[in-house]
XYZ file of C-alpha atoms in Angstrom:
587
model
C -6.618 -37.369 24.355
C -7.139 -40.607 22.455
C -4.219 -43.017 22.058
C -3.042 -43.891 18.564
C -3.818 -47.586 19.088
C -7.497 -46.868 19.706
C -7.778 -43.891 17.405
C -10.496 -43.531 14.789
C -9.762 -43.328 11.076
C -10.039 -39.725 9.879
C -9.610 -38.934 6.192
C -9.836 -35.474 4.618
C -10.646 -35.193 0.920
C -9.739 -31.710 -0.307
C -11.027 -30.767 -3.749
C -10.863 -27.555 -5.787
C -13.470 -27.968 -8.528
C -13.559 -24.263 -9.444
C -10.307 -22.734 -8.223
C -11.114 -19.369 -9.783
C -13.923 -19.095 -7.199
C -11.385 -19.561 -4.374
C -13.205 -22.301 -2.449
C -11.678 -25.439 -1.003
C -14.318 -28.152 -0.611
C -13.518 -30.536 2.211
C -15.102 -33.827 3.211
C -13.935 -35.602 6.357
C -14.793 -39.287 6.630
C -14.686 -40.521 10.231
C -14.751 -44.216 11.130
C -14.538 -45.837 14.539
C -15.103 -42.733 16.640
C -16.712 -43.820 19.903
C -19.445 -41.849 21.636
C -22.649 -40.154 20.545
C -21.364 -36.674 19.775
C -18.078 -34.826 19.457
C -16.936 -31.243 19.090
C -14.854 -30.290 16.059
C -12.904 -27.037 16.057
C -10.897 -24.859 13.694
C -7.967 -22.749 14.971
C -8.436 -18.993 15.211
C -4.693 -18.288 14.822
C -1.606 -19.956 13.438
C 1.625 -20.419 15.420
C 4.316 -17.939 14.471
C 1.804 -15.193 13.720
C 0.527 -13.824 16.992
C -2.877 -12.478 16.049
C -6.328 -14.013 16.377
C -7.333 -14.046 12.711
C -10.700 -15.759 13.161
C -10.142 -18.319 10.411
C -13.635 -19.853 10.820
C -15.084 -16.658 9.318
C -14.332 -18.197 5.896
C -16.175 -21.483 6.585
C -19.560 -22.108 4.950
C -22.070 -24.945 4.525
C -21.060 -27.221 7.389
C -23.098 -30.410 7.064
C -22.825 -34.034 8.157
C -24.329 -37.394 7.246
C -23.751 -41.045 8.083
C -22.459 -43.568 5.563
C -26.052 -44.313 4.535
C -26.401 -40.631 3.582
C -28.773 -39.899 6.457
C -28.335 -36.330 7.683
C -26.686 -35.903 11.083
C -27.396 -32.840 13.270
C -24.695 -30.158 13.331
C -24.792 -27.513 16.064
C -22.601 -24.394 16.063
C -21.322 -24.306 19.643
C -19.174 -21.174 19.489
C -17.262 -19.134 16.921
C -14.867 -21.961 15.989
C -16.547 -25.159 17.245
C -19.220 -27.411 15.766
C -20.896 -30.298 17.624
C -21.572 -33.380 15.478
C -24.215 -35.722 16.980
C -23.255 -38.905 15.101
C -24.748 -41.347 17.654
C -21.821 -43.834 17.514
C -22.063 -44.134 13.718
C -19.371 -43.573 11.123
C -20.001 -40.280 9.366
C -18.887 -37.568 6.952
C -18.459 -33.834 7.627
C -18.649 -31.547 4.606
C -17.875 -27.840 4.376
C -16.271 -25.184 2.180
C -13.551 -22.647 2.958
C -13.091 -19.387 1.068
C -9.373 -18.748 0.473
C -8.314 -15.576 -1.303
C -5.867 -13.809 1.004
C -2.408 -14.209 -0.479
C 0.009 -14.223 2.445
C 2.255 -16.651 4.300
C -0.270 -17.034 7.133
C -3.478 -17.786 5.278
C -4.815 -20.226 2.720
C -5.035 -19.105 -0.888
C -6.601 -20.568 -4.020
C -6.937 -19.413 -7.598
C -6.482 -20.988 -11.015
C -2.682 -20.667 -10.803
C -1.845 -22.076 -7.378
C -3.054 -23.135 -3.966
C -1.518 -22.679 -0.556
C -3.432 -24.980 1.765
C -2.818 -24.066 5.392
C -4.500 -26.680 7.609
C -4.680 -24.210 10.501
C -7.135 -22.120 8.475
C -8.973 -24.933 6.688
C -9.178 -28.115 8.753
C -11.762 -28.981 11.370
C -10.360 -31.345 13.990
C -11.897 -33.255 16.930
C -11.445 -31.127 20.049
C -10.708 -33.924 22.524
C -8.447 -36.044 20.296
C -4.859 -35.997 19.101
C -4.701 -38.694 16.433
C -3.212 -39.363 12.981
C -5.149 -38.240 9.916
C -4.937 -38.820 6.172
C -5.419 -36.065 3.595
C -6.239 -36.699 -0.058
C -5.857 -33.700 -2.354
C -7.693 -33.640 -5.662
C -6.343 -30.957 -8.013
C -8.882 -29.454 -10.410
C -7.500 -31.272 -13.455
C -7.716 -34.862 -12.205
C -11.227 -35.849 -13.294
C -14.419 -34.376 -14.631
C -16.106 -35.182 -11.316
C -13.884 -32.695 -9.532
C -13.343 -30.228 -12.373
C -16.189 -27.768 -12.836
C -13.900 -24.969 -13.955
C -14.231 -23.212 -17.285
C -10.601 -22.111 -16.906
C -7.877 -24.404 -18.245
C -6.150 -25.722 -15.139
C -3.512 -28.449 -15.266
C -1.690 -28.818 -11.975
C 1.136 -31.320 -11.729
C 2.938 -30.467 -8.500
C 2.363 -30.754 -4.773
C 5.014 -29.860 -2.182
C 4.593 -30.254 1.561
C 6.494 -31.614 4.554
C 3.592 -34.002 5.206
C 4.542 -37.674 4.925
C 3.561 -39.166 1.565
C 0.929 -41.881 1.539
C 0.047 -44.152 -1.365
C 0.768 -41.393 -3.911
C 2.071 -37.797 -3.914
C -1.445 -36.370 -3.525
C -2.154 -38.481 -0.433
C -0.527 -37.312 2.792
C -0.388 -38.400 6.422
C -0.070 -36.317 9.592
C 0.545 -38.087 12.875
C -0.784 -35.510 15.323
C -2.853 -32.367 15.694
C 0.187 -30.094 15.901
C 1.789 -31.758 12.884
C -1.358 -31.183 10.843
C -1.675 -27.518 11.746
C 2.051 -26.987 11.167
C 2.243 -28.407 7.628
C 1.491 -26.079 4.695
C 0.792 -27.541 1.262
C 1.747 -25.781 -1.993
C -0.049 -26.994 -5.144
C 0.037 -25.972 -8.793
C 2.916 -25.925 -11.245
C 6.125 -24.941 -9.527
C 9.846 -25.548 -9.807
C 11.527 -27.764 -7.212
C 15.269 -27.633 -6.565
C 16.455 -30.415 -4.218
C 19.744 -30.160 -2.358
C 21.628 -31.579 0.607
C 22.635 -29.443 3.589
C 22.839 -29.839 7.336
C 22.944 -33.588 6.777
C 19.366 -33.518 5.463
C 17.305 -33.384 2.281
C 16.103 -29.879 1.453
C 13.808 -28.540 -1.259
C 13.660 -25.024 -2.641
C 10.159 -24.740 -4.107
C 9.665 -21.697 -6.348
C 6.139 -20.759 -7.383
C 5.799 -18.096 -10.064
C 8.306 -16.398 -12.303
C 11.235 -14.456 -10.874
C 14.654 -13.071 -11.761
C 16.376 -15.600 -9.537
C 19.235 -17.955 -10.338
C 18.384 -21.218 -8.630
C 21.915 -22.628 -8.605
C 23.242 -19.524 -6.860
C 20.461 -19.532 -4.274
C 20.930 -23.225 -3.549
C 24.667 -22.736 -3.101
C 24.085 -19.977 -0.556
C 21.297 -21.875 1.201
C 23.620 -24.831 1.684
C 26.121 -22.542 3.412
C 23.417 -20.945 5.570
C 21.967 -24.274 6.685
C 25.375 -25.747 7.475
C 26.338 -22.639 9.469
C 23.108 -22.631 11.454
C 23.426 -26.358 12.104
C 26.871 -25.685 13.565
C 25.315 -23.287 16.088
C 23.065 -25.992 17.547
C 25.196 -29.060 16.903
C 22.518 -31.141 15.156
C 19.737 -30.654 12.636
C 16.279 -32.182 13.221
C 14.590 -30.974 10.009
C 14.510 -34.041 7.750
C 13.297 -33.217 5.172
C 12.802 -29.436 4.898
C 10.830 -27.370 2.355
C 11.253 -23.690 1.484
C 7.850 -22.907 -0.078
C 8.477 -19.638 -1.939
C 5.735 -17.683 -3.691
C 7.156 -15.065 -6.065
C 4.726 -12.192 -6.335
C 4.416 -8.419 -6.647
C 3.397 -8.074 -3.021
C 5.602 -7.456 0.000
C 7.826 -10.223 1.267
C 7.553 -12.164 4.470
C 7.826 -15.606 5.957
C 6.232 -17.958 8.451
C 8.155 -20.710 10.162
C 7.075 -24.327 10.505
C 8.805 -27.317 12.030
C 9.825 -28.848 8.693
C 9.118 -26.017 6.278
C 8.578 -22.325 5.825
C 6.077 -20.373 3.761
C 7.861 -17.499 2.023
C 6.520 -14.614 -0.047
C 8.988 -12.503 -1.993
C 9.073 -9.972 -4.811
C 9.534 -11.731 -8.128
C 11.915 -8.959 -9.225
C 13.800 -8.884 -5.929
C 16.745 -11.131 -6.766
C 18.840 -8.762 -8.869
C 22.028 -7.011 -7.756
C 22.481 -7.202 -3.993
C 18.723 -7.566 -3.416
C 19.087 -11.333 -3.264
C 20.828 -10.850 0.086
C 17.522 -9.675 1.555
C 15.975 -12.904 0.325
C 18.767 -14.957 1.872
C 18.418 -13.096 5.187
C 14.715 -13.956 5.163
C 15.498 -17.594 4.443
C 18.154 -17.654 7.171
C 15.627 -16.191 9.603
C 12.915 -18.741 8.872
C 15.335 -21.662 8.883
C 16.819 -20.622 12.247
C 13.304 -21.004 13.627
C 13.447 -24.799 13.216
C 15.420 -24.644 16.445
C 14.483 -21.309 18.017
C 10.699 -21.487 18.660
C 9.673 -24.643 16.804
C 11.652 -26.778 19.262
C 13.485 -24.529 21.743
C 10.518 -22.473 22.884
C 8.868 -20.539 25.727
C 6.482 -22.661 27.762
C 3.439 -20.861 26.313
C 4.300 -21.827 22.723
C 3.644 -25.525 22.572
C 1.514 -27.459 23.126
C -0.822 -24.798 21.777
C -4.296 -23.619 22.579
C -5.540 -22.913 19.071
C -8.758 -21.240 20.214
C -7.329 -18.201 21.977
C -4.221 -16.106 22.585
C -1.125 -17.867 23.963
C 0.697 -15.205 25.970
C 4.445 -14.983 26.564
C 6.894 -12.215 27.443
C 9.643 -13.980 25.473
C 8.941 -13.172 21.822
C 12.013 -10.930 22.031
C 13.982 -14.185 22.341
C 11.932 -16.090 19.768
C 12.038 -13.393 17.090
C 14.718 -11.023 18.338
C 17.462 -13.627 18.696
C 16.460 -15.042 15.311
C 16.634 -11.554 13.762
C 20.124 -11.117 15.197
C 21.305 -14.431 13.823
C 19.837 -14.027 10.332
C 22.295 -11.203 9.568
C 25.125 -12.724 11.597
C 24.854 -16.014 9.697
C 25.113 -14.162 6.388
C 28.334 -12.572 7.657
C 29.732 -15.934 8.761
C 29.030 -17.451 5.354
C 30.655 -14.561 3.500
C 27.425 -13.321 1.943
C 27.941 -10.091 3.875
C 31.430 -8.655 4.098
C 32.697 -7.658 7.536
C 32.206 -3.951 6.780
C 28.782 -4.620 5.320
C 27.728 -6.462 8.459
C 29.047 -3.744 10.789
C 27.023 -1.206 8.816
C 23.896 -3.345 9.192
C 24.530 -3.870 12.907
C 25.042 -0.134 13.397
C 21.843 0.674 11.559
C 19.933 -1.817 13.698
C 21.262 -0.221 16.889
C 20.479 3.277 15.596
C 16.884 2.355 14.785
C 16.341 0.962 18.284
C 17.969 3.682 20.374
C 16.269 6.421 18.333
C 12.812 4.874 18.513
C 10.550 7.179 20.526
C 8.482 4.204 21.665
C 11.443 2.830 23.598
C 10.601 4.947 26.651
C 6.967 3.802 26.707
C 7.057 0.047 26.155
C 9.463 -2.646 27.296
C 10.426 -5.480 24.996
C 8.755 -7.948 27.388
C 5.513 -5.956 27.215
C 5.816 -5.778 23.430
C 6.050 -9.574 23.409
C 3.024 -9.994 25.644
C 0.928 -7.443 23.744
C 1.777 -8.773 20.271
C -1.781 -10.089 20.030
C -3.310 -6.621 20.228
C -0.540 -4.306 19.018
C 2.229 -5.755 16.835
C -0.106 -6.968 14.080
C -2.526 -4.030 14.427
C -0.372 -0.932 13.995
C -1.810 2.532 13.589
C -0.390 5.987 12.988
C 0.669 6.313 16.645
C 2.273 2.884 17.066
C 5.794 4.018 16.248
C 5.586 6.718 18.901
C 4.697 4.453 21.824
C 5.737 0.897 20.887
C 8.908 -1.102 20.285
C 9.452 -4.068 17.995
C 10.382 -7.296 19.733
C 12.091 -8.199 16.461
C 14.305 -5.103 16.274
C 14.993 -4.431 19.938
C 15.170 -8.148 20.674
C 17.809 -8.429 17.950
C 19.879 -5.622 19.434
C 19.574 -7.090 22.936
C 20.742 -10.444 21.541
C 23.750 -8.731 19.972
C 24.601 -6.979 23.227
C 24.225 -10.197 25.222
C 26.520 -11.940 22.744
C 29.144 -9.214 23.152
C 28.725 -9.200 26.935
C 29.163 -12.981 27.217
C 32.254 -12.846 24.999
C 33.692 -10.057 27.126
C 32.862 -11.628 30.479
C 34.336 -14.992 29.457
C 37.404 -13.446 27.771
C 36.396 -14.956 24.469
C 35.702 -18.454 25.746
C 31.924 -18.364 25.221
C 29.427 -16.591 23.011
C 25.686 -16.645 22.387
C 26.102 -19.802 20.272
C 26.974 -21.684 23.461
C 23.809 -20.409 25.136
C 21.602 -21.464 22.231
C 23.216 -24.896 21.991
C 22.913 -25.545 25.729
C 19.320 -24.302 25.893
C 18.345 -26.435 22.896
C 19.874 -29.493 24.524
C 18.353 -28.962 27.964
C 14.880 -27.736 27.120
C 14.198 -29.598 23.871
C 16.454 -32.617 23.395
C 16.370 -33.707 27.027
C 12.775 -32.908 27.955
C 10.907 -31.373 24.968
C 9.313 -28.776 27.210
C 9.081 -25.024 26.971
C 11.319 -22.893 29.147
C 10.294 -20.243 31.652
C 11.797 -16.778 31.481
C 13.853 -17.543 34.593
C 15.183 -20.782 33.095
C 16.413 -19.142 29.897
C 17.906 -16.262 31.874
C 19.793 -18.795 34.012
C 21.466 -20.261 30.902
C 22.532 -16.789 29.782
C 23.966 -16.123 33.248
C 25.799 -19.439 33.274
C 27.851 -18.504 30.226
C 28.173 -14.840 31.187
C 29.438 -15.883 34.599
C 27.480 -13.102 36.261
C 23.968 -11.993 37.155
C 21.753 -10.444 34.500
C 19.201 -9.152 37.004
C 19.970 -5.521 36.177
C 19.933 -6.179 32.424
C 16.505 -7.814 32.637
C 15.194 -5.122 34.985
C 16.444 -2.201 32.899
C 16.240 -3.449 29.310
C 13.881 -6.447 29.128
C 11.165 -5.400 31.560
C 12.278 -1.786 31.768
C 12.715 1.097 29.364
C 16.011 2.625 30.464
C 18.249 3.853 27.628
C 20.878 1.421 26.407
C 24.499 2.314 27.072
C 25.681 1.119 23.686
C 29.406 1.533 24.253
C 29.343 -0.555 27.425
C 28.408 -3.543 25.242
C 30.158 -2.966 21.914
C 33.481 -2.124 23.593
C 33.743 -5.791 24.597
C 34.586 -6.626 20.988
C 36.660 -3.549 20.198
C 33.936 -1.384 18.696
C 32.653 2.062 19.548
C 29.415 3.928 18.972
C 30.282 7.417 17.765
C 28.167 10.295 16.460
C 28.300 11.019 12.771
C 27.596 14.248 10.950
C 24.360 15.929 11.964
C 21.569 15.993 9.397
C 21.279 19.714 8.683
C 18.200 19.484 6.483
C 14.806 20.657 7.699
C 13.234 18.190 10.129
C 9.474 18.120 10.661
C 9.107 15.012 12.809
C 6.663 13.284 10.483
C 6.573 10.408 8.035
C 5.093 11.165 4.630
C 4.070 8.498 2.112
C 4.842 8.528 -1.588
C 1.474 10.130 -2.371
C 2.232 12.960 0.079
C -0.082 11.727 2.817
C 1.214 12.189 6.350
C 1.405 8.692 7.821
C 2.492 9.624 11.336
C 3.736 12.565 13.394
C 6.104 12.428 16.333
C 4.633 14.065 19.440
C 7.795 16.097 20.092
C 8.308 17.265 16.501
C 7.463 20.509 14.692
C 4.652 18.906 12.657
C 2.724 17.992 15.800
C 3.588 21.258 17.533
C 2.165 23.367 14.716
C -0.975 21.301 14.159
C -0.348 18.815 11.347
C -2.080 15.438 11.712
C -1.683 11.935 10.421
C -3.834 11.398 7.307
C -3.437 15.023 6.187
C -2.697 15.149 2.455
C -0.019 17.723 1.596
C -1.014 19.595 -1.567
C 1.173 22.718 -1.471
C 4.347 24.083 0.132
C 4.818 27.859 0.372
C 1.740 28.318 -1.822
C 3.207 26.213 -4.632
C 1.278 23.088 -5.576
C 3.209 19.864 -5.091
C 4.142 18.161 -8.338
C 6.675 15.833 -6.735
C 7.200 14.062 -3.451
C 7.311 16.115 -0.253
C 10.597 14.443 0.701
C 12.255 16.023 -2.346
C 10.929 19.454 -1.388
C 11.937 18.995 2.257
C 15.590 18.736 1.356
C 15.482 22.241 -0.160
C 14.054 23.823 3.011
C 16.068 25.337 5.836
C 15.785 24.651 9.572
C 14.408 27.633 11.467
C 12.683 29.165 8.436
C 8.836 29.139 8.540
C 7.158 26.993 5.895
C 3.560 27.296 4.685
C 2.130 23.793 4.325
C -1.322 23.376 2.803
C -3.106 20.095 3.383
C -6.465 18.539 2.674
C -8.017 17.266 5.898
C -11.285 15.357 5.701
C -11.983 16.953 2.326
C -11.254 20.566 3.300
C -8.068 22.617 2.682
C -6.118 23.960 5.664
C -2.830 25.867 5.777
C -0.302 25.708 8.612
C 2.863 27.655 9.287
C 5.484 25.191 10.491
C 9.021 25.992 11.636
C 11.238 22.939 11.045
C 14.302 22.226 13.153
C 17.385 20.036 12.892
C 16.733 16.411 13.792
C 17.481 16.179 17.529
C 18.430 12.509 17.171
C 21.852 12.414 15.502
C 22.946 9.393 13.533
C 25.643 7.291 15.158
C 27.906 4.747 13.492
C 29.454 1.511 14.732
C 33.203 1.475 14.112
C 36.315 -0.372 15.327
C 38.204 1.462 18.061
C 41.437 3.072 16.933
C 43.728 1.055 19.217
C 42.062 -2.173 20.370
C 43.642 -4.233 23.136
C 44.771 -7.764 22.429
C 41.741 -9.038 24.362
C 39.404 -6.898 22.274
C 41.015 -8.240 19.108
C 40.495 -11.805 20.313
C 36.918 -11.039 21.348
C 36.193 -9.504 17.950
C 37.473 -12.625 16.205
C 35.236 -14.703 18.475
C 32.234 -12.539 17.618
C 32.953 -12.764 13.893
C 33.749 -16.499 14.249
C 36.973 -15.900 12.347
C 38.513 -18.940 14.007
C 35.480 -21.011 12.967
């Protein structure tokens, strides 16, 4: 890798002359690059989203010329690499990128806004790691760069990138910094606030039924609470880049920002708590994965999969803390949080995939399974988010119990952050992170890792929750007819469980239910199901590959009863103290 002192000057000019056509036009001017030819690559994935997305598929018209406008040969070396034979001269690379997938992982451009994700737009010299400058030209700046027939007047740009000579000129000091810095452009609202000792910015793109002052107040509490877990906050400044839309929500973490997508109507009533949990999750990642990380996740190989068995720590621990932090800040009441925790446990222990796939294997196979689900995924796979979150909860309770309330998972996270990031800025091995857990538990976790991380043995819930004075008890059985299938709102069978009546009697995923007991469906199947009785045969008519078929199915009672998480009737004094430690009531 080239040193900064001897590095070439690399400047990206990013223009959007016709944003309604969804193309970014990019010119890279390169000065002082030694040698006759160099490879330039584009990532095929973006950190935090573990799927090879083949970003170069959207690249067109890659050309190059020297500063005298003489064409320079460009050779496509492989799917994401171009060789530029510049023969020691300064030169320009020009290309276009199509960007019309609105998500938190991909670049997007239309006449209303742009999300510029360098990981899916920027070519970069393969053998170098040097600073670069980016100059963004919004479509309304000049006639030279405005070919649009649509009235576009963008005023705002928000990004964690360092500002250069003006707000539309930005500087990144390394390859990883470039690929980790999203840029939101258009006309959006910016709400600055202080929290965690740092400057923070809530950037809201699009209309929504949110109340900014309320959200900022809660975000301040969340950031301060999460900072207390780790003892210091490295994210100065930090940007929440929120796109309010009709589509599903989601988020993607970055070192100094997060890209968030959320329903524009999703802030009313208690729905805003889901938004805050999402924000708490993404912000917790500034420590857990962006700095404290498995050894496979930084430095990155952007051209292929980066395998790790520890996504259950990266995402699972973060999923555990996003709800726990909302309880600590008072956004969730104690009872509300216990209900959420119980539901999370229920979903994990009743997942049929839990006997087929370990959480370590789920982490490793994220590249081929987690982001490519099909109708059978729920039967044979586990989520490293969900099960990882429950394992984090159980480890927290176990550590509290083993230490008689002296330590909790916070101490593990703080120590791991200090040792693996602050002291050496190097990823941890599985054994190293396990050793920190064992240090605070005061006992071996070999059996836990064997049975529940790398194994698929059932979890003994009460052995963990009893540490903090809770118990896992069965609730009332669901006595409605159970078919063992998931049906969508348009009455299409999405999936069938292999041990359920639907599968036993021949129903398939993708069957469209059109009649029950010879009566055409005029409402959702779920409504009809609740009127049926277990043990009584039901005639179900479906359309399968265009042809009608009728099946006689005998539903049963759901064999997986719902359990609830409740305080024990007569907790010991130690359990009471442990519960207060878990809830951070002394904090």
